[in-house]
XYZ file of C-alpha atoms in Angstrom:
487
model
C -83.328 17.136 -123.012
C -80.010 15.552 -122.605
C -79.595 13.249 -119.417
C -75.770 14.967 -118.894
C -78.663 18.514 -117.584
C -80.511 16.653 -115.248
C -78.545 16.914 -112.606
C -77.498 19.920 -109.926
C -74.402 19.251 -108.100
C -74.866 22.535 -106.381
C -77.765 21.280 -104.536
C -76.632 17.684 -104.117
C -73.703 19.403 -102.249
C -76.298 21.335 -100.179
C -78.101 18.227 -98.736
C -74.941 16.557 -98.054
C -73.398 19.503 -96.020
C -77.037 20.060 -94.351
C -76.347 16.243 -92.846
C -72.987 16.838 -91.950
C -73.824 20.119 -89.749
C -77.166 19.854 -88.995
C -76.797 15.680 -88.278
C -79.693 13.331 -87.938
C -82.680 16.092 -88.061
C -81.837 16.650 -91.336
C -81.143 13.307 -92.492
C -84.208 11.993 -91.263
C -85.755 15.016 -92.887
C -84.769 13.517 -96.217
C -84.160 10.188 -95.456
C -87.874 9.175 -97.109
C -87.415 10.462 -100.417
C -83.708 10.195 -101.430
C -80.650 7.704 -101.681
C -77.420 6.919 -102.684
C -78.931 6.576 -106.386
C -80.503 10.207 -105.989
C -76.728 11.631 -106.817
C -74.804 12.144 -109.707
C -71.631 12.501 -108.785
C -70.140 9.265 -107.326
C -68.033 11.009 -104.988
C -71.479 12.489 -103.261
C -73.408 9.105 -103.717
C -70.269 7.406 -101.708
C -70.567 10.480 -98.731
C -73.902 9.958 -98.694
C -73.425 6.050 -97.903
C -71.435 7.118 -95.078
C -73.534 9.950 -93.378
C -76.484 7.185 -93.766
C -73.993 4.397 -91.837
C -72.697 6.928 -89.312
C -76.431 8.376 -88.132
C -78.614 5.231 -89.385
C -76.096 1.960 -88.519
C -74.460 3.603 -85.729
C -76.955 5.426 -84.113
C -74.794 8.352 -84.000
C -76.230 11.921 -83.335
C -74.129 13.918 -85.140
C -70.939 13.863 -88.151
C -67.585 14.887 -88.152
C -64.780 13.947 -90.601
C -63.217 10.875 -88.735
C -67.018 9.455 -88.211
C -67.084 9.768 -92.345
C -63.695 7.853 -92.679
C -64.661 5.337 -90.312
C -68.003 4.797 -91.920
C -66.176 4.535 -94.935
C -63.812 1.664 -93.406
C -66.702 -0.036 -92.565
C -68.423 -0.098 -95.498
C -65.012 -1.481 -97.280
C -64.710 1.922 -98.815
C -61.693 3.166 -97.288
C -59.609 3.407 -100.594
C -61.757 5.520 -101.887
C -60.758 8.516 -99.318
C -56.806 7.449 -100.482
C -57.197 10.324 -103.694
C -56.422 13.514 -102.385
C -58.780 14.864 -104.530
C -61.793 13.423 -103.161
C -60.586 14.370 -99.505
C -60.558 17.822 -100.969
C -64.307 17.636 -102.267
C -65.369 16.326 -98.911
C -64.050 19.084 -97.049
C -65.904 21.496 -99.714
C -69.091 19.550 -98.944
C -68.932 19.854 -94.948
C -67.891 23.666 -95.410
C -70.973 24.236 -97.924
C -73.171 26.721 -96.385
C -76.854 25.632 -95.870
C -79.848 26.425 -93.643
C -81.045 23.795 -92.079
C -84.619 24.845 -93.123
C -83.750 24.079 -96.940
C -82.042 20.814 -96.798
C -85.619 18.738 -97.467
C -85.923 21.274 -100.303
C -83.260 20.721 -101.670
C -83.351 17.218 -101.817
C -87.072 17.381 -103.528
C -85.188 18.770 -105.839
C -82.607 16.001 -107.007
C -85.379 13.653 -106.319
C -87.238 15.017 -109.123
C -84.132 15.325 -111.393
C -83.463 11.151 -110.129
C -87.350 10.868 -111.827
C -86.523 12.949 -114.231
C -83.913 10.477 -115.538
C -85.361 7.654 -115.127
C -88.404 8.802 -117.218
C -85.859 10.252 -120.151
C -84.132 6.674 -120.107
C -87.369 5.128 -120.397
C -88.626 6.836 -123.093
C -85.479 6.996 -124.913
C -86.226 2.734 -124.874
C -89.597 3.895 -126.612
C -87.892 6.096 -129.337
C -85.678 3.244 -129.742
C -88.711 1.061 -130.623
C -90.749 3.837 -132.296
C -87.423 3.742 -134.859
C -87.993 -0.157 -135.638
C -90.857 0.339 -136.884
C -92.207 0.107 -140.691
C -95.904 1.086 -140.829
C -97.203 -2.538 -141.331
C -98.346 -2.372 -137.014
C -101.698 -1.323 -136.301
C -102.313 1.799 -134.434
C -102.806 -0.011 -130.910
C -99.468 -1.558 -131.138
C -98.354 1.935 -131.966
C -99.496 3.608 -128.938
C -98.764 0.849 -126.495
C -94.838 1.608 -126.891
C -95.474 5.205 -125.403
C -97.933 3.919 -122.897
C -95.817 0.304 -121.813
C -92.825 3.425 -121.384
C -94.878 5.300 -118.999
C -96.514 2.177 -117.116
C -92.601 0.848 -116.548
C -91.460 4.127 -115.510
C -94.495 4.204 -112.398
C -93.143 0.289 -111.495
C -89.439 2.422 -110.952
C -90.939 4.529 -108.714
C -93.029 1.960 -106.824
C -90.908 -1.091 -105.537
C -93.875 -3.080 -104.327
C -95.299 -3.073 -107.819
C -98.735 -2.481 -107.311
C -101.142 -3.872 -109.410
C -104.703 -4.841 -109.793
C -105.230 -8.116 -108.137
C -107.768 -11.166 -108.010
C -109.014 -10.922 -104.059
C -109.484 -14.738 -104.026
C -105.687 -14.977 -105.169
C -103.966 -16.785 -102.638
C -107.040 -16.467 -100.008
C -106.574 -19.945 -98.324
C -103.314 -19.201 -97.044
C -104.231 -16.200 -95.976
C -106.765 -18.004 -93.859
C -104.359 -19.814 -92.898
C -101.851 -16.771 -91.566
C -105.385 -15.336 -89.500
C -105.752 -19.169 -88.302
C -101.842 -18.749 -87.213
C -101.552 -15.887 -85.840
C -104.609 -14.385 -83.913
C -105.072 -11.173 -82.278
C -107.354 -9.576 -79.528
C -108.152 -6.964 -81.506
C -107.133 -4.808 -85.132
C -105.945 -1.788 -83.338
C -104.269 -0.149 -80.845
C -106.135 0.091 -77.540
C -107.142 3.313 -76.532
C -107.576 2.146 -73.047
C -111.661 2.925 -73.738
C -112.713 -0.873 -74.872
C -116.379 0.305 -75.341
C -114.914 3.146 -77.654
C -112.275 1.129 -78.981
C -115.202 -1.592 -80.486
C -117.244 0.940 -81.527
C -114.546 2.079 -84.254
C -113.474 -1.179 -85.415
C -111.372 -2.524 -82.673
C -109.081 0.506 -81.924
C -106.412 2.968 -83.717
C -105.786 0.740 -86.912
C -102.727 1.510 -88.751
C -102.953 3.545 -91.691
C -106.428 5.450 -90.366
C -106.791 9.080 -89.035
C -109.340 8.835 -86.125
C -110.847 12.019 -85.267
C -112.308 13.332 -82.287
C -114.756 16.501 -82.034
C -115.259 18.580 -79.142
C -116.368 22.085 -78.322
C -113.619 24.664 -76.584
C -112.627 23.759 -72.623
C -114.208 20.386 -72.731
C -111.075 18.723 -71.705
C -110.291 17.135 -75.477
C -106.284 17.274 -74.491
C -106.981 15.502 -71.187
C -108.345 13.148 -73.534
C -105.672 12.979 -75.479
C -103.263 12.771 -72.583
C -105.082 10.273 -71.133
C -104.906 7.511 -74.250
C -101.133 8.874 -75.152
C -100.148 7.912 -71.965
C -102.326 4.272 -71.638
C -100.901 3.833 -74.896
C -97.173 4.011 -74.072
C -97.289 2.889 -70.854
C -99.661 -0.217 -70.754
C -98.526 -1.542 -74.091
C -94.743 0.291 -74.577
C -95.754 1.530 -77.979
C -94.087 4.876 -78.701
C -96.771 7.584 -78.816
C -96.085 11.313 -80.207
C -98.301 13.946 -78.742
C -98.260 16.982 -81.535
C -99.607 20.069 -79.630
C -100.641 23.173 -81.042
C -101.446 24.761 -77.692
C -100.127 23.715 -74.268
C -96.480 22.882 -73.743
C -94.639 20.287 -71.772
C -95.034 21.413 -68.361
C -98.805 21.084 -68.969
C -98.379 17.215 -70.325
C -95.538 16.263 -67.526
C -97.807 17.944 -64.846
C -101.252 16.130 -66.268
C -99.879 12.727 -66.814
C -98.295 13.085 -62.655
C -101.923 13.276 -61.795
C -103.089 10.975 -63.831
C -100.986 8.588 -62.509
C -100.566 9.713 -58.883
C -104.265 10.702 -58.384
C -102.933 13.694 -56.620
C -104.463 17.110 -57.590
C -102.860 19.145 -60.395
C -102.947 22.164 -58.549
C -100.674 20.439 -55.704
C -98.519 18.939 -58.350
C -97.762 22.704 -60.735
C -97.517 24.614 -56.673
C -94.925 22.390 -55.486
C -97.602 21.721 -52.307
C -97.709 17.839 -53.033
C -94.510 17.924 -51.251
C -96.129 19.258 -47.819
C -97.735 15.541 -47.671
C -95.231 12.922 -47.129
C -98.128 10.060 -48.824
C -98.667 12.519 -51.826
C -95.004 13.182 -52.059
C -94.522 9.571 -52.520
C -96.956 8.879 -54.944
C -95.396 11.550 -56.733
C -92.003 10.432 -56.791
C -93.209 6.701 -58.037
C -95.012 8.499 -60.673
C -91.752 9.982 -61.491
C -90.119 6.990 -62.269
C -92.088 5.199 -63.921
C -92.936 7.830 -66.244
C -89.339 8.609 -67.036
C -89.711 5.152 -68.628
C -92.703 5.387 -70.658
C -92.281 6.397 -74.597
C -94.739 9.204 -74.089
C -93.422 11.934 -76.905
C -94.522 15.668 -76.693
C -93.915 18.071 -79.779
C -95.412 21.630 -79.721
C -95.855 22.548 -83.550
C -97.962 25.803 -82.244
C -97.309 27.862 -84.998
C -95.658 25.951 -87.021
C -96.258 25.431 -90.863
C -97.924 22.138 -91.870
C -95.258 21.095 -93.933
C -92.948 21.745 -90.656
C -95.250 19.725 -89.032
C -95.271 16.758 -91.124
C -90.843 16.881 -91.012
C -91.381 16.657 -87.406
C -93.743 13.121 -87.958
C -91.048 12.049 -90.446
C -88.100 12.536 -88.298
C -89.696 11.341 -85.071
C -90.872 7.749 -87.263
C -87.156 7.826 -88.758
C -85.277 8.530 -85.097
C -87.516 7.240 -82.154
C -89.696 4.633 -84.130
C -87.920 2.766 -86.875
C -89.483 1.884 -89.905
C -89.538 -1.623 -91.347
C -87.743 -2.541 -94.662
C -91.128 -1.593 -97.156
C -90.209 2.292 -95.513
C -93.403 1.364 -93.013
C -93.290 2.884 -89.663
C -92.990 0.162 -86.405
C -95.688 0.020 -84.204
C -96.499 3.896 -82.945
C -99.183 6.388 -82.414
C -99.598 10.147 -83.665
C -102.176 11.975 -81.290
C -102.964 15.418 -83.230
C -104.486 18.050 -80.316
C -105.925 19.658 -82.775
C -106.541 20.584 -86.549
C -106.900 24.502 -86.943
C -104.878 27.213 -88.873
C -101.382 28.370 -87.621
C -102.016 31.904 -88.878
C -103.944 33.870 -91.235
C -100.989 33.494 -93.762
C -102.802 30.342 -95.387
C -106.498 32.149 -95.996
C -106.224 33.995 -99.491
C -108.816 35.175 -101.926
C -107.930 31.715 -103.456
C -107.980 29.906 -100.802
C -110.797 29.796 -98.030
C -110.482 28.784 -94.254
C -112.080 25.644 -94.984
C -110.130 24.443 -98.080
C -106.848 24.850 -96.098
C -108.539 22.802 -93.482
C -109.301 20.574 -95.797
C -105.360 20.043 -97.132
C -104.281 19.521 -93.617
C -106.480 16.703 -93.300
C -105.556 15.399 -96.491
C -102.322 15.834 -95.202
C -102.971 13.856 -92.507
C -104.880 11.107 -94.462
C -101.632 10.878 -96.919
C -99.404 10.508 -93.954
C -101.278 8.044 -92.228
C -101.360 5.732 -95.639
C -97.701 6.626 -96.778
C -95.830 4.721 -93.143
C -98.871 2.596 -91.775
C -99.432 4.773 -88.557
C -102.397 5.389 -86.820
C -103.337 9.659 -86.444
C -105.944 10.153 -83.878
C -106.617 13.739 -84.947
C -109.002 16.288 -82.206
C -110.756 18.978 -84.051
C -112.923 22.147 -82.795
C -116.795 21.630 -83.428
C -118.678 24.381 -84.087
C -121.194 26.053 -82.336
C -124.178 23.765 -83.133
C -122.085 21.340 -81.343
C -122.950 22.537 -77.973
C -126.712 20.907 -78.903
C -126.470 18.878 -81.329
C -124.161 15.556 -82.190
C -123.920 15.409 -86.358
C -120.773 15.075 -88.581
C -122.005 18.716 -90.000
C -120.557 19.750 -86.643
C -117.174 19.267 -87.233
C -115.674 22.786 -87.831
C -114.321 23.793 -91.030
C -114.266 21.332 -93.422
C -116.441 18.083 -95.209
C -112.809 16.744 -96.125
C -112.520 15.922 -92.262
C -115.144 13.870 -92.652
C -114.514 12.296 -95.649
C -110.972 11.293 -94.773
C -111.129 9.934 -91.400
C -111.799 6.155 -90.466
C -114.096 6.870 -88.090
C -115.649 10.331 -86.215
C -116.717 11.300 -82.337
C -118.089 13.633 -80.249
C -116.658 13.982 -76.660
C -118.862 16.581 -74.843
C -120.685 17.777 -71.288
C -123.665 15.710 -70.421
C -126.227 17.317 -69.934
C -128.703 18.001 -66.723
C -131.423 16.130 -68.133
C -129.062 12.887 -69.289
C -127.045 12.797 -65.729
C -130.359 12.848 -64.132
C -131.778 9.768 -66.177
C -128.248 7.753 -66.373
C -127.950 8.398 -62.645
C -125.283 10.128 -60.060
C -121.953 8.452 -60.969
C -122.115 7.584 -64.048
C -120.529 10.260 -65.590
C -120.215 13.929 -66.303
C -118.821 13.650 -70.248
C -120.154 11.387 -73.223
C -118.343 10.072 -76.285
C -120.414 9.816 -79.013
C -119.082 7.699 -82.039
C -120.972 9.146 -84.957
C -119.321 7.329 -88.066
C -117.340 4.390 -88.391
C -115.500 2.838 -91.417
C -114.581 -0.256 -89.930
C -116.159 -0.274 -86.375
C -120.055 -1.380 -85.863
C -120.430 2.167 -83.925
C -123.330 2.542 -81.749
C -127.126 3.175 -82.205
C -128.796 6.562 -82.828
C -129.191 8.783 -79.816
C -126.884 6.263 -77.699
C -123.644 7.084 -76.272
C -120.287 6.247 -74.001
C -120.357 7.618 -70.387
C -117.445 9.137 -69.576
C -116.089 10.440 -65.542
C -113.621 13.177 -66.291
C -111.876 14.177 -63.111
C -111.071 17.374 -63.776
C -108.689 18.096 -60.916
C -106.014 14.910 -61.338
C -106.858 15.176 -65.339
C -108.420 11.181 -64.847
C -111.338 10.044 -67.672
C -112.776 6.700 -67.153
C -115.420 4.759 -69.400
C -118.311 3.996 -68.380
C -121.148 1.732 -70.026
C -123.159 3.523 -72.352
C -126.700 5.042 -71.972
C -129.060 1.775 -73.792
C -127.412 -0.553 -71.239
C -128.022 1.503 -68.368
C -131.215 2.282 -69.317
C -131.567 -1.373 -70.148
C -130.577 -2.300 -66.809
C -132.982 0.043 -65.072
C -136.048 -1.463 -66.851
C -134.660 -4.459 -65.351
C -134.361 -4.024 -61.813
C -137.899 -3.887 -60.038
C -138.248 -4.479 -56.202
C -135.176 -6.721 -55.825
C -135.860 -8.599 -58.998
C -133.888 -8.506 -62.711
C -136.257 -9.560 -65.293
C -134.955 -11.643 -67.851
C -135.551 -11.534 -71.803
C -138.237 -14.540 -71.261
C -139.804 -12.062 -68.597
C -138.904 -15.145 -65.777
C -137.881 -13.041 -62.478
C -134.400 -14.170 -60.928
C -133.862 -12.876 -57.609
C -131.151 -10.143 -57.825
C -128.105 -10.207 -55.863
């Protein structure tokens, strides 16, 4: 296939004109898998340099033609807007119909031609070779031109250059960075330290952390409540992707969180009634008008739609570093499930699609170095027992995910033997990839006050059961069984 037919200049116009009208939710729709090298055409290769300057360097939020020439000043390309001719194809591009719906599509499509290209050039350097050749080379030698084409054509495509490596290369400075530059802890805090330690020192980058609970539990509240310790304790951005409540829900939650007035007060307007509630309310106001708390409802919305949403929000809110990481940040899925029947074929069950979205996930998670802490619906043999074969739908959840938890009711029995105030809910960290979890049959007590939205950790069950054993008659005995008079 000639190199001159891998190219579309009909769709390279489309992706340009979808980032000059639809501005920088398209561009950061597309901004992960395409560049300036992606085109053909140098005229669209130089536009495409500017729209990048005009919404990435100048923070801009949307494009019109003196943006472009100004970008183009900038970027000490100015002369190249002096041919009337290439004024011309620019106003072609911005008039060039396009939904914004098809612009990432579109550019999946020269990105493949871009591969495309660079796999006919290297193997053109392998016919090249094969033609030097005169039949006194052994058969390896033979093969390893075709194979050396294909192994330098997966280096183009990877700029770190990956590659097998000794793990005692280089290990004594690397001591020496961990020496330098100590941490509290690997993760992001939760807010839950008990939990947090239990799954390896909280949200790690590049993990999906998942979360199990049974329907009306108060799993969002959960999620609410770390999304919004998250962002405001620490200032790290935090996106909250909801597939069922919407915003007024979150703003009127995280109020009572925050206030400790009731939620009912807070959605009826009666806080105001109460000039010390009314206050509270107010200061909760402002300080949560500065907290990087992000809210997203994707109910309904095709995965695929879903992950453009993650993409843009990294590209626009977060920043990614120069590797095409993302900065520090936190995804909060609430909660894995089907949109619509549209995915479940004869082909395909419930569970397999399931299964993609958390491969999804996992991908996503690996691809820009974010933590995903993912909530998913257990099924019914959740509501007695506390198993990873609870987790509803799919293995792959499992499988996938750094580390897995049940959050759940306590029941009579337990509330009765952990005693009154220490807690109505209990986390229950089942599996943990990097974390030391917890013992069998142990678990986190959590307080979830239901009517400000407020869960706090408690201890867990072994040391309050431990404790018990040690308190008798004004005494704690210690582990040499000497009693120390208890104060």
């Amino acid at each position: 296939m000639s190199e001159m037919l891998l190219t579309d200049p009909a769709a390279e116009r489309a992706v340009l004109s979808g980032i000059f009208n639809h501005g920088n939710s398209a561009y950061f729709d597309v901004a992960d898998i395409i560049n300036e090298n992606t085109f053909t055409i140098d005229s669209n290769a130089i536009i495409y340099k500017c729209l990048k300057h005009v919404l990435e360097d100048n923070k801009n939020e949307s494009i019109d033609i003196p943006s472009i020439f100004s970008a183009a000043s900038e970027l000490g390309l100015s002369h190249f807007f002096d041919k009337r001719e290439e004024v011309k194809h620019l106003d072609a591009v911005t008039k060039f119909p396009v939904n914004s719906g098809n612009v990432r599509k579109f550019a999946a499509k020269i990105r493949k031609l871009e591969i495309a290209r660079l796999l006919n050039g290297q193997l053109g350097e392998a016919q090249d070779k094969i033609k030097t050749l005169n039949g006194d080379e052994n058969l390896s030698h033979i093969l390893g031109i075709a194979e050396d084409a294909i192994f330098d054509f997966s280096s183009l495509l990877n700029d770190k250059g990956d590659a097998p490596v000794i793990v005692g290369d280089g290990i004594e400075e690397y001591v020496k960075f961990l020496e330098e530059n100590p941490c509290e802890q690997m993760g992001i805090s939760t807010g839950y330290p008990v939990y947090d330690g239990a799954i390896g020192g909280g949200l790690r980058r590049g993990t999906v952390n998942v979360i199990g609970a049974r329907p009306k539990i108060g799993k969002t509240l959960l999620a609410d409540n770390i999304g919004l310790h998250i962002s405001s304790e620490t200032n790290i951005p935090v996106l909250n992707l909801d597939t069922e409540m919407v915003l007024d829900d979150h703003r009127h939650r995280s109020l009572a969180m925050m206030s400790e007035v009731s939620i009912d007060d807070i959605e009826t307007g009666q806080f105001a009634k109460t000039p010390d509630k009314r206050d509270k309310i107010y200061r909760a106001a402002q300080t949560l008008d500065k907290v990087p708390y992000f809210h997203h409802s994707i109910g309904g919305m095709p995965f695929e739609e879903q992950l453009s949403v993650m993409r843009r929000w990294l590209a626009k809110e977060v920043g990614l570093n120069a590797d095409g990481t993302a900065k520090d940040c936190v995804l909060i899925y609430d909660y894995v499930k089907l949109m619509s029947s549209d995915s479940i074929s004869n082909q395909m069950a419930e569970f397999q699609v399931l299964g993609f979205m958390m491969t999804g996930l996992h991908n996503f998670a690996l691809r820009y170095k974010v933590p995903i802490l993912a909530f998913i619906q257990l099924n019914r043999d959740g509501i007695t027992r506390e198993s990873t074969d609870t987790a509803s739908g799919s293995d792959r959840i499992i499988w996938l995910c750094s580390n897995f938890s049940i959050f759940k009711r306590k029941s009579d029995e337990e509330i009765a033997e952990d005693g009154i105030g220490n807690g109505n809910r209990k986390l229950v960290p089942l599996v943990a990839r990097h974390g030391g979890g917890i013992d069998d049959g142990d678990y986190i007590n959590m307080e979830m006050k239901g009517w400000c939205g407020k869960i706090n950790e408690g201890k867990t069950a072994s040391e309050i059961r431990e404790n018990n054993t040690q308190v008798e008659e004004g005494f704690v005995v210690d582990n040499d069984e000497e009693e120390i008079p208890f104060s």
